[in-house]
Short mmCIF file of C-alpha atoms and ligand atoms in Angstrom, two decimals:
data_model
loop_
_atom_site.label_atom_id
_atom_site.label_comp_id
_atom_site.label_asym_id
_atom_site.label_seq_id
_atom_site.Cartn_x
_atom_site.Cartn_y
_atom_site.Cartn_z
CA MET A 1 -16.73 33.20 78.68
CA SER A 2 -16.64 33.97 82.49
CA ILE A 3 -20.58 33.50 82.48
CA ILE A 4 -20.01 30.04 81.14
CA MET A 5 -17.56 29.46 83.39
CA GLU A 6 -19.33 30.76 86.56
CA HIS A 7 -22.50 28.65 84.99
CA TYR A 8 -20.20 25.48 85.34
CA ILE A 9 -19.09 26.25 88.54
CA ILE A 10 -22.60 26.82 90.02
CA VAL A 11 -23.45 23.57 88.26
CA ASP A 12 -20.62 21.70 89.95
CA ILE A 13 -21.37 22.90 93.28
CA ILE A 14 -25.33 22.06 92.94
CA ALA A 15 -24.03 18.48 91.93
CA LEU A 16 -21.82 18.03 94.75
CA PHE A 17 -24.22 19.18 97.09
CA MET A 18 -26.83 16.96 96.03
CA LEU A 19 -24.50 13.92 95.78
CA ILE A 20 -23.56 14.42 99.68
CA LEU A 21 -27.18 14.91 100.24
CA GLY A 22 -27.63 11.68 98.31
CA ILE A 23 -25.26 9.77 100.25
CA LYS A 24 -26.35 11.24 103.62
CA TRP A 25 -29.84 10.07 102.70
CA ILE A 26 -28.84 6.42 101.50
CA PHE A 27 -26.80 6.15 104.89
CA LEU A 28 -29.93 7.61 106.80
CA LEU A 29 -31.84 5.16 105.49
CA ASN A 30 -29.49 2.28 105.61
CA LYS A 31 -29.37 2.81 109.42
CA LYS A 32 -33.13 3.12 109.99
CA LYS A 33 -34.00 -0.67 111.52
CA LYS A 34 -37.34 -0.36 109.59
CA LYS A 35 -39.61 -3.33 109.75
CA SER A 36 -39.56 -5.02 106.63
CA PRO A 37 -42.87 -4.87 104.70
CA ASP A 38 -43.04 -8.86 104.06
CA LEU A 39 -45.52 -11.16 105.43
CA ARG A 40 -44.29 -12.65 108.41
CA TRP A 41 -45.60 -15.38 110.87
CA ASN A 42 -44.70 -15.53 114.53
CA TRP A 43 -43.41 -18.97 114.38
CA ASP A 44 -43.18 -19.24 118.23
CA THR A 45 -47.00 -19.50 118.33
CA ILE A 46 -47.47 -21.91 115.44
CA ASN A 47 -47.32 -25.64 116.38
CA LEU A 48 -45.17 -27.60 114.02
CA GLN A 49 -45.48 -30.71 115.95
CA ASP A 50 -49.15 -31.51 114.88
CA PRO A 51 -49.26 -33.98 112.27
CA LEU A 52 -49.51 -32.33 108.92
CA GLU A 53 -52.19 -34.12 107.16
CA PHE A 54 -52.60 -33.64 103.18
CA PRO A 55 -55.69 -34.38 101.29
CA ASP A 56 -55.60 -37.83 99.65
CA PHE A 57 -55.20 -36.23 96.03
CA PHE A 58 -51.86 -34.57 97.30
CA GLU A 59 -48.60 -36.26 95.52
CA PHE A 60 -45.32 -35.87 97.39
CA GLY A 61 -42.20 -36.46 94.94
CA VAL A 62 -38.58 -35.47 94.81
CA ALA A 63 -36.86 -34.15 91.64
CA THR A 64 -33.43 -33.85 89.97
CA SER A 65 -31.90 -32.88 86.61
CA GLU A 66 -29.87 -35.33 84.35
CA TYR A 67 -26.70 -33.04 84.28
CA GLN A 68 -26.81 -32.61 87.83
CA ILE A 69 -26.62 -35.89 88.65
CA SER A 70 -24.68 -37.62 85.63
CA GLY A 71 -22.63 -34.71 84.78
CA CYS A 72 -21.07 -34.93 81.28
CA GLU A 73 -18.78 -37.56 81.24
CA VAL A 74 -18.98 -40.91 79.90
CA ARG A 75 -16.63 -43.95 79.83
CA GLN A 76 -15.99 -45.85 77.01
CA ASN A 77 -13.28 -48.47 76.67
CA GLU A 78 -11.41 -47.17 79.62
CA LYS A 79 -11.71 -43.79 78.32
CA SER A 80 -13.69 -40.82 79.03
CA LYS A 81 -15.13 -38.42 77.23
CA LYS A 82 -17.32 -35.45 77.50
CA ILE A 83 -20.66 -34.82 75.84
CA ASP A 84 -20.47 -31.63 74.05
CA SER A 85 -23.00 -28.87 75.69
CA ASN A 86 -23.13 -25.30 76.82
CA TRP A 87 -21.97 -26.53 80.60
CA SER A 88 -19.13 -29.08 79.48
CA ARG A 89 -18.03 -26.37 77.21
CA PHE A 90 -17.89 -24.01 80.19
CA GLU A 91 -16.43 -25.88 82.94
CA SER A 92 -13.35 -26.76 80.17
CA LYS A 93 -12.68 -23.17 80.40
CA LYS A 94 -9.75 -21.81 82.36
CA ASN A 95 -8.98 -18.52 83.80
CA TRP A 96 -5.74 -16.27 83.50
CA LEU A 97 -4.08 -18.53 86.30
CA GLY A 98 -5.01 -21.88 84.40
CA LYS A 99 -7.68 -22.73 86.99
CA CYS A 100 -11.06 -23.91 85.69
CA VAL A 101 -13.52 -21.34 85.91
CA ILE A 102 -16.08 -23.78 87.81
CA GLU A 103 -15.68 -26.87 89.40
CA PRO A 104 -16.15 -29.65 86.73
CA ALA A 105 -19.86 -31.63 86.92
CA SER A 106 -17.36 -34.46 85.50
CA ASN A 107 -19.79 -37.62 86.00
CA GLY A 108 -22.06 -36.20 88.52
CA ILE A 109 -22.77 -38.56 91.45
CA ASP A 110 -22.57 -41.37 88.54
CA HIS A 111 -26.27 -41.73 88.40
CA TRP A 112 -26.36 -42.73 84.87
CA ASN A 113 -24.72 -46.36 86.09
CA ARG A 114 -26.70 -46.41 89.11
CA PHE A 115 -30.19 -45.11 88.05
CA LEU A 116 -31.92 -48.68 89.50
CA SER A 117 -30.18 -48.27 92.99
CA ASP A 118 -31.07 -44.46 92.99
CA ILE A 119 -34.65 -45.28 92.13
CA SER A 120 -35.08 -47.72 94.74
CA LEU A 121 -33.88 -45.03 97.19
CA ILE A 122 -36.58 -42.67 95.69
CA LYS A 123 -38.79 -45.30 96.62
CA GLU A 124 -37.62 -45.76 100.14
CA LEU A 125 -38.89 -42.06 100.77
CA GLY A 126 -42.10 -43.24 99.81
CA VAL A 127 -43.05 -40.52 97.24
CA SER A 128 -45.51 -41.20 94.48
CA VAL A 129 -43.63 -38.87 91.85
CA TYR A 130 -40.09 -38.54 90.83
CA ARG A 131 -39.40 -35.15 88.70
CA CYS A 132 -36.37 -35.88 86.50
CA SER A 133 -35.20 -34.58 83.27
CA ILE A 134 -33.87 -35.95 79.93
CA ALA A 135 -30.51 -34.93 78.79
CA TRP A 136 -31.10 -33.35 75.00
CA GLU A 137 -27.34 -33.01 74.80
CA ARG A 138 -27.24 -37.22 75.24
CA VAL A 139 -30.65 -37.96 73.21
CA GLN A 140 -29.24 -35.54 70.49
CA PRO A 141 -25.36 -35.20 70.27
CA ARG A 142 -25.47 -33.86 66.85
CA GLU A 143 -28.08 -32.31 64.40
CA ASN A 144 -30.20 -34.92 63.05
CA TYR A 145 -29.15 -37.62 64.89
CA TYR A 146 -30.58 -39.49 67.90
CA ASP A 147 -28.69 -41.98 70.14
CA GLN A 148 -30.78 -45.27 70.27
CA ALA A 149 -28.54 -46.24 73.06
CA VAL A 150 -29.71 -43.28 75.19
CA ILE A 151 -33.31 -43.46 74.21
CA ALA A 152 -33.33 -46.98 75.38
CA HIS A 153 -31.58 -45.87 78.67
CA TYR A 154 -34.40 -43.86 79.61
CA HIS A 155 -36.95 -46.47 78.67
CA GLN A 156 -35.21 -48.69 81.19
CA LEU A 157 -35.48 -45.75 83.51
CA PHE A 158 -39.00 -44.95 83.07
CA ASP A 159 -40.31 -48.83 83.32
CA GLU A 160 -38.21 -49.03 86.53
CA CYS A 161 -40.31 -46.05 87.93
CA LYS A 162 -43.30 -47.79 86.53
CA SER A 163 -42.56 -51.09 88.22
CA GLN A 164 -41.94 -49.44 91.54
CA ASN A 165 -45.33 -47.52 91.08
CA ILE A 166 -43.45 -44.04 90.88
CA LYS A 167 -45.38 -41.58 88.65
CA LEU A 168 -42.90 -39.44 86.36
CA MET A 169 -42.44 -35.85 85.54
CA VAL A 170 -40.19 -35.51 82.91
CA THR A 171 -38.62 -32.32 81.90
CA LEU A 172 -37.33 -31.44 78.61
CA HIS A 173 -35.23 -28.66 79.12
CA HIS A 174 -33.06 -27.96 82.43
CA PHE A 175 -30.31 -25.14 81.65
CA VAL A 176 -28.73 -27.36 79.37
CA ASN A 177 -27.89 -27.12 75.47
CA PRO A 178 -26.33 -29.45 72.92
CA GLY A 179 -23.13 -27.74 71.81
CA TRP A 180 -24.53 -28.01 68.00
CA PHE A 181 -27.76 -26.03 69.14
CA GLU A 182 -25.43 -23.88 71.23
CA ASP A 183 -23.49 -23.04 68.02
CA LYS A 184 -26.66 -21.92 66.05
CA GLY A 185 -27.27 -19.08 68.27
CA GLY A 186 -29.36 -21.23 71.14
CA PHE A 187 -32.29 -19.66 72.20
CA GLU A 188 -31.30 -16.16 71.15
CA LYS A 189 -32.41 -17.12 67.70
CA GLU A 190 -36.26 -17.49 67.33
CA GLU A 191 -35.92 -19.82 64.26
CA ASN A 192 -33.95 -22.09 66.37
CA ILE A 193 -37.30 -23.27 68.68
CA ALA A 194 -38.17 -25.64 65.85
CA TYR A 195 -35.11 -27.58 66.95
CA PHE A 196 -36.48 -28.00 70.58
CA VAL A 197 -39.88 -28.66 69.24
CA GLU A 198 -38.67 -31.50 67.01
CA PHE A 199 -36.84 -33.04 70.17
CA ALA A 200 -39.84 -32.51 72.53
CA LYS A 201 -41.90 -34.27 69.75
CA LYS A 202 -39.42 -37.13 69.23
CA MET A 203 -39.78 -37.68 73.17
CA PHE A 204 -43.22 -37.53 73.61
CA SER A 205 -43.68 -40.02 70.98
CA GLU A 206 -41.04 -42.54 72.58
CA TYR A 207 -42.10 -42.23 76.10
CA HIS A 208 -45.91 -40.61 76.55
CA GLU A 209 -47.14 -43.92 77.63
CA LYS A 210 -44.79 -43.94 80.44
CA VAL A 211 -44.82 -40.27 81.51
CA SER A 212 -47.53 -38.52 83.47
CA TYR A 213 -46.27 -34.97 83.43
CA TRP A 214 -44.06 -32.89 81.08
CA CYS A 215 -42.36 -30.13 82.20
CA THR A 216 -41.04 -28.26 78.85
CA ILE A 217 -38.66 -25.79 80.20
CA ASN A 218 -37.20 -25.36 83.51
CA GLU A 219 -36.86 -21.51 84.98
CA PRO A 220 -37.15 -19.47 81.69
CA GLY A 221 -36.59 -16.33 83.52
CA ALA A 222 -33.72 -17.96 85.90
CA TYR A 223 -32.10 -18.90 82.78
CA ALA A 224 -32.11 -15.68 81.16
CA GLY A 225 -31.00 -13.82 84.27
CA GLN A 226 -28.25 -16.27 85.20
CA THR A 227 -26.83 -15.95 81.56
CA TYR A 228 -27.40 -12.46 80.48
CA LEU A 229 -27.64 -10.43 83.85
CA THR A 230 -25.34 -11.89 86.58
CA HIS A 231 -23.32 -13.79 84.09
CA ASN A 232 -23.04 -17.06 86.30
CA PHE A 233 -23.97 -19.43 83.41
CA PRO A 234 -21.85 -20.38 80.53
CA PRO A 235 -21.34 -17.60 78.11
CA PRO A 236 -23.79 -17.65 75.57
CA GLY A 237 -21.62 -17.94 72.26
CA THR A 238 -18.57 -16.27 71.38
CA GLY A 239 -17.67 -12.67 69.70
CA ILE A 240 -16.23 -9.73 71.39
CA ILE A 241 -19.18 -7.73 72.45
CA LYS A 242 -20.33 -10.72 74.45
CA LYS A 243 -17.01 -11.25 76.01
CA LEU A 244 -17.11 -7.48 76.95
CA TYR A 245 -20.58 -7.71 78.74
CA ARG A 246 -19.23 -10.67 80.46
CA PHE A 247 -15.61 -9.61 81.36
CA PHE A 248 -17.46 -6.27 82.68
CA LYS A 249 -20.30 -7.94 84.21
CA ILE A 250 -22.52 -5.57 82.45
CA PRO A 251 -26.37 -6.54 82.30
CA ASP A 252 -27.36 -7.51 78.75
CA LEU A 253 -31.19 -6.70 79.27
CA HIS A 254 -31.92 -6.63 75.67
CA LYS A 255 -30.67 -10.19 75.47
CA ALA A 256 -32.21 -11.47 78.54
CA GLY A 257 -35.98 -10.31 77.35
CA LEU A 258 -35.11 -11.93 74.12
CA VAL A 259 -33.99 -15.20 75.27
CA THR A 260 -37.18 -15.07 78.04
CA ARG A 261 -39.60 -14.33 75.13
CA ASN A 262 -38.10 -17.08 73.03
CA LEU A 263 -38.29 -19.58 75.55
CA MET A 264 -41.83 -18.57 76.30
CA LEU A 265 -42.40 -19.19 72.72
CA THR A 266 -40.52 -22.36 72.73
CA HIS A 267 -42.95 -23.66 75.92
CA ILE A 268 -45.97 -22.40 74.01
CA ALA A 269 -44.96 -24.21 70.57
CA THR A 270 -44.07 -27.50 72.46
CA TYR A 271 -47.26 -27.55 74.03
CA ASN A 272 -49.28 -26.96 70.78
CA ALA A 273 -47.28 -29.49 68.86
CA ILE A 274 -47.60 -32.16 71.55
CA LYS A 275 -51.38 -31.54 72.08
CA THR A 276 -51.74 -32.36 68.32
CA MET A 277 -49.80 -36.05 68.68
CA ALA A 278 -51.30 -39.39 69.46
CA GLY A 279 -51.93 -39.24 73.37
CA GLY A 280 -51.21 -35.54 73.52
CA LYS A 281 -54.74 -34.52 74.35
CA ASN A 282 -54.73 -36.26 77.36
CA SER A 283 -51.20 -35.33 78.48
CA LYS A 284 -50.58 -32.96 81.32
CA ILE A 285 -47.79 -30.34 80.20
CA GLY A 286 -46.30 -27.23 82.28
CA PHE A 287 -43.27 -25.75 82.67
CA ALA A 288 -41.38 -24.69 85.90
CA HIS A 289 -41.55 -20.92 86.68
CA ASN A 290 -39.19 -19.90 89.34
CA ILE A 291 -40.19 -17.40 91.52
CA ILE A 292 -37.62 -15.52 93.65
CA PRO A 293 -38.74 -12.55 95.09
CA PHE A 294 -35.62 -9.78 95.38
CA GLU A 295 -36.56 -7.33 98.05
CA PRO A 296 -34.69 -4.42 99.37
CA TYR A 297 -32.56 -5.39 102.49
CA HIS A 298 -33.41 -1.69 103.48
CA PRO A 299 -37.16 -1.15 102.79
CA ASN A 300 -36.73 2.41 102.05
CA ASN A 301 -33.36 2.82 100.05
CA LEU A 302 -33.93 3.75 96.43
CA ILE A 303 -31.04 2.08 95.04
CA GLU A 304 -32.16 -1.13 96.50
CA ARG A 305 -35.42 -0.60 95.26
CA ILE A 306 -34.44 -0.06 91.80
CA ILE A 307 -31.93 -3.06 91.86
CA THR A 308 -34.80 -5.50 92.99
CA LYS A 309 -37.20 -4.13 90.59
CA LEU A 310 -34.95 -5.14 87.61
CA LEU A 311 -34.19 -8.63 89.07
CA ASN A 312 -37.71 -9.23 89.60
CA HIS A 313 -38.31 -8.11 86.31
CA VAL A 314 -35.84 -10.19 84.59
CA TYR A 315 -36.40 -13.28 86.67
CA HIS A 316 -39.73 -13.73 87.15
CA ASP A 317 -42.22 -10.76 87.23
CA THR A 318 -42.43 -10.74 83.18
CA ILE A 319 -43.45 -14.27 82.96
CA THR A 320 -46.07 -14.08 85.65
CA GLN A 321 -47.55 -11.12 84.28
CA PHE A 322 -47.43 -12.86 80.93
CA LEU A 323 -49.22 -15.90 82.47
CA LYS A 324 -51.72 -13.44 84.09
CA THR A 325 -52.41 -11.06 81.17
CA GLY A 326 -51.57 -12.58 77.88
CA THR A 327 -49.03 -9.56 77.37
CA PHE A 328 -45.42 -10.32 77.48
CA ASN A 329 -43.70 -6.80 78.49
CA PHE A 330 -39.97 -6.72 79.07
CA LYS A 331 -38.43 -3.38 79.64
CA THR A 332 -34.85 -2.83 78.59
CA LEU A 333 -32.88 0.74 78.44
CA THR A 334 -33.92 1.18 74.98
CA GLY A 335 -37.48 0.31 74.90
CA THR A 336 -40.04 -2.57 75.32
CA MET A 337 -40.18 -5.98 73.87
CA LYS A 338 -43.73 -6.87 73.79
CA MET A 339 -45.76 -9.92 72.69
CA THR A 340 -49.50 -10.68 73.24
CA TYR A 341 -50.81 -14.17 73.39
CA PRO A 342 -54.56 -13.97 73.79
CA GLU A 343 -54.67 -17.65 74.30
CA VAL A 344 -52.37 -17.74 77.38
CA HIS A 345 -55.04 -19.68 79.49
CA ASN A 346 -54.63 -22.33 77.33
CA ILE A 347 -50.78 -23.19 77.34
CA GLN A 348 -50.44 -25.26 80.41
CA ASP A 349 -52.19 -27.71 82.32
CA PHE A 350 -50.54 -27.15 85.63
CA ILE A 351 -48.70 -24.25 87.14
CA GLY A 352 -45.24 -25.62 87.88
CA ILE A 353 -43.39 -23.70 90.66
CA ASN A 354 -39.90 -23.75 91.93
CA TYR A 355 -39.54 -21.58 94.90
CA TYR A 356 -36.68 -21.60 97.49
CA SER A 357 -37.05 -18.23 99.33
CA HIS A 358 -36.84 -14.49 98.83
CA VAL A 359 -33.48 -12.74 98.07
CA LEU A 360 -32.79 -9.50 100.04
CA CYS A 361 -30.25 -7.26 98.34
CA ASN A 362 -28.01 -4.69 99.60
CA TRP A 363 -27.13 -2.09 97.53
CA LEU A 364 -23.45 -2.19 98.49
CA SER A 365 -23.13 -5.74 97.43
CA PRO A 366 -26.21 -6.43 95.43
CA THR A 367 -24.84 -10.05 94.33
CA ARG A 368 -24.37 -11.01 97.78
CA PRO A 369 -27.62 -11.07 99.54
CA ARG A 370 -28.20 -11.06 103.33
CA VAL A 371 -30.62 -11.95 106.02
CA ARG A 372 -32.02 -9.23 108.18
CA PRO A 373 -31.28 -10.21 111.97
CA GLN A 374 -34.37 -8.20 112.90
CA ASP A 375 -36.90 -10.53 111.04
CA LYS A 376 -35.14 -13.80 112.86
CA GLU A 377 -34.85 -15.36 109.70
CA ILE A 378 -32.65 -18.42 109.72
CA PRO A 379 -30.03 -18.56 106.97
CA THR A 380 -29.23 -21.41 104.76
CA ASP A 381 -26.11 -21.98 102.84
CA MET A 382 -27.18 -20.15 100.01
CA HIS A 383 -27.04 -16.73 101.51
CA TYR A 384 -30.87 -16.32 101.87
CA GLY A 385 -33.25 -17.46 104.79
CA ILE A 386 -35.69 -20.07 105.17
CA TYR A 387 -38.85 -17.83 104.34
CA ALA A 388 -41.98 -20.29 104.20
CA GLU A 389 -44.49 -17.22 104.03
CA GLY A 390 -42.91 -16.41 100.61
CA LEU A 391 -44.43 -19.86 99.24
CA TYR A 392 -47.50 -19.19 100.72
CA LYS A 393 -48.10 -15.92 99.16
CA ILE A 394 -47.20 -17.28 95.66
CA ILE A 395 -49.39 -20.07 95.80
CA LYS A 396 -52.08 -17.47 96.80
CA ASP A 397 -51.36 -15.47 94.14
CA LEU A 398 -51.29 -17.97 91.34
CA HIS A 399 -54.29 -19.75 92.44
CA ALA A 400 -56.04 -16.92 90.43
CA LEU A 401 -54.90 -18.49 87.41
CA GLY A 402 -57.27 -21.23 87.45
CA LYS A 403 -55.08 -24.22 87.20
CA PRO A 404 -53.99 -27.01 89.47
CA ILE A 405 -50.60 -25.98 91.23
CA PHE A 406 -47.40 -28.44 91.46
CA ILE A 407 -44.66 -27.07 93.79
CA THR A 408 -42.21 -28.54 90.98
CA GLU A 409 -39.05 -27.78 93.39
CA SER A 410 -38.10 -26.49 96.81
CA GLY A 411 -35.49 -27.57 99.29
CA ILE A 412 -32.42 -26.29 101.54
CA ALA A 413 -28.84 -26.50 101.04
CA ASP A 414 -27.67 -27.43 104.60
CA ALA A 415 -24.06 -29.03 104.80
CA TYR A 416 -24.81 -29.28 108.42
CA ASP A 417 -28.02 -30.76 108.25
CA ASN A 418 -29.39 -28.67 111.04
CA ARG A 419 -31.89 -26.58 109.18
CA ARG A 420 -33.34 -29.23 106.98
CA GLU A 421 -36.10 -30.47 109.30
CA LEU A 422 -37.39 -26.99 110.06
CA TRP A 423 -37.17 -26.34 106.46
CA TYR A 424 -39.51 -28.96 105.63
CA LYS A 425 -41.70 -28.38 108.54
CA ARG A 426 -42.41 -24.58 107.79
CA TYR A 427 -42.70 -25.29 103.93
CA LEU A 428 -45.34 -28.18 104.65
CA TYR A 429 -47.01 -25.86 107.00
CA ALA A 430 -47.24 -23.10 104.41
CA MET A 431 -48.61 -25.20 101.91
CA LYS A 432 -51.04 -26.92 104.22
CA ARG A 433 -52.14 -23.26 105.20
CA ALA A 434 -52.81 -22.16 101.77
CA LEU A 435 -54.84 -25.67 101.34
CA ASN A 436 -56.79 -24.90 104.08
CA GLU A 437 -57.59 -21.91 102.51
CA GLY A 438 -59.16 -23.34 99.51
CA VAL A 439 -55.99 -23.29 96.67
CA ASP A 440 -55.89 -26.02 94.10
CA LEU A 441 -52.33 -27.24 95.30
CA ARG A 442 -51.44 -30.74 94.27
CA MET A 443 -48.09 -31.65 94.37
CA PHE A 444 -44.84 -30.94 96.12
CA CYS A 445 -41.44 -32.16 94.73
CA ALA A 446 -38.38 -31.61 97.10
CA TRP A 447 -35.03 -30.34 95.80
CA SER A 448 -33.53 -32.68 95.59
CA ALA A 449 -33.16 -36.27 96.02
CA PHE A 450 -29.43 -36.43 96.19
CA ASP A 451 -26.77 -34.17 96.73
CA CYS A 452 -25.70 -33.16 93.52
CA PHE A 453 -23.92 -30.70 91.02
CA GLU A 454 -24.93 -27.02 91.99
CA TRP A 455 -24.34 -25.39 88.37
CA ASP A 456 -21.41 -22.54 88.83
CA LEU A 457 -21.49 -23.34 92.54
CA GLY A 458 -20.01 -26.84 92.05
CA TYR A 459 -20.62 -29.50 94.39
CA THR A 460 -20.52 -27.16 97.46
CA LYS A 461 -24.33 -26.79 98.15
CA LYS A 462 -26.05 -29.90 99.80
CA PHE A 463 -29.73 -29.78 98.92
CA GLY A 464 -29.92 -33.48 98.90
CA LEU A 465 -32.38 -35.81 100.94
CA TYR A 466 -29.44 -38.03 100.80
CA ALA A 467 -25.71 -37.10 101.08
CA VAL A 468 -23.51 -38.52 98.43
CA ASN A 469 -20.00 -39.42 99.27
CA ARG A 470 -18.17 -37.98 96.32
CA LYS A 471 -15.33 -40.52 96.29
CA THR A 472 -17.22 -43.89 97.16
CA PHE A 473 -20.43 -42.61 95.53
CA GLU A 474 -22.44 -44.32 98.51
CA ARG A 475 -25.48 -42.37 99.15
CA ARG A 476 -26.75 -41.77 102.88
CA LEU A 477 -30.21 -40.83 103.75
CA LYS A 478 -29.78 -37.41 106.21
CA PRO A 479 -31.19 -37.36 109.58
CA GLY A 480 -32.88 -33.90 108.48
CA ALA A 481 -34.83 -35.66 105.73
CA GLU A 482 -36.61 -37.99 108.20
CA PHE A 483 -39.47 -35.72 109.17
CA PHE A 484 -40.58 -35.51 105.32
CA LYS A 485 -40.39 -39.05 105.29
CA LYS A 486 -42.34 -39.50 107.82
CA VAL A 487 -45.04 -36.71 106.62
CA ILE A 488 -45.29 -38.95 103.38
CA SER A 489 -45.23 -42.19 105.09
CA GLN A 490 -48.40 -41.23 107.11
CA HIS A 491 -50.09 -39.49 104.23
CA ASN A 492 -49.40 -42.61 102.32
CA LEU A 493 -51.13 -44.90 105.30
CA ARG A 494 -54.10 -42.75 105.19
CA ARG A 495 -55.05 -42.63 101.43
C1 LIG B 1 -32.68 -25.25 89.70
C2 LIG B 1 -32.15 -26.25 90.07
C3 LIG B 1 -31.14 -25.65 91.34
C4 LIG B 1 -31.80 -25.06 92.56
C5 LIG B 1 -31.07 -25.18 93.61
C6 LIG B 1 -33.32 -24.44 91.24
O1 LIG B 1 -33.40 -23.18 90.46
O2 LIG B 1 -33.56 -25.32 88.78
O3 LIG B 1 -31.25 -26.89 88.95
O4 LIG B 1 -30.07 -26.88 91.79
O5 LIG B 1 -32.51 -24.28 92.07
O6 LIG B 1 -30.26 -23.73 93.77
#
């Protein structure tokens, strides 16, 4: 008995000793002002005043998504009703104090009623591409029912773009599921994929003559990460276990992996289905892959290294590896979710990339990224910095896949509009540098045309090239957007 006791005491002492050493080590490493290992250009020596000339084939565009600009409210006979979706349900939720858990999207920036003038504003920017999304929850508010008025609305919108000489890239899923699809278990269930494919086929048969590029899913990895890891997106269904995960903010790695896999399967099934349809062979189909590299704030800190490895794994690495190798390898705490698809090189006609910045995670508050002062990085309103080098690195890396690269989204949240010009100067420079080195980069879509609803962050983040007055809905071009506009107008004059 006493021997056992002694043994325990010794173990305790060793454990305590190791804990103290561990904490000391972490503090020591945190104190070290180590230079970050990331690619850093010396911006002081780069002349950003030089006119940025892009090749003739290069297309500039702007991007939006329907829910972010039209919300979920429709007005009918003086009354307003909500279109049922995972997001409209989320904004109806109240916390214990009776307050909404997120700022309601309501009717967005009323784009649904102002689309004609909005397209004119987009045209004024000089862009040749508009990436927008079709709201699945509006088109198909009930299972087996398509709303013809909504279908006609999109015909009108697409016709207007055509008459203004703007090519369309249409996204079919941008984070929003119709309520009925959500009730069936959404993308957690593989058998539900068929519902989305059917919707996609219907949209393709309606609009394929008017749409140049199709983007099946926006950011599969980010959707899964935000829903099951950080729990910032709407709760996926009900049930006590799900509620517990959410309440204690426990990452549900298994579900994150499952949904990422199912979304990739959804993309592949949609791609293959459309390709066999009339007009399908010549269609250009891809998906928007968000790459947001997470990096340790303290490059040597073990905890930060583990956290960032996990985040990279969930948000984008698994998908990137899948695209490169055909093997989907998602590791969870209890095992590995595997899938192989040898035909992986035939699942997209272009590589869509959404890139904003990298995120430096600090072990004490992993969800509140920081910007390292020694890197001289300029913060944006999203708590990550202006990091154009990351865009260059990603383009160079994915060039190896041998498909044209489209930057389907990139932009800055900048409420004071005092960093926007610099953002565009640096990000366009990064693309130009990659182009000069021979990559097959063909398009850049700025996020976003208008200030709009930024999901769980409500209307607080101002990504728009146009500012929008939330009361009058008046749109105004921001001075910080002028540089981007000038580059496009010179580009249009040259080609
Ligand atoms: C999403 C957009 C979002 C933007 C800015 C992207 O990842 O696709 O919906 O507004 O990021 O955070």
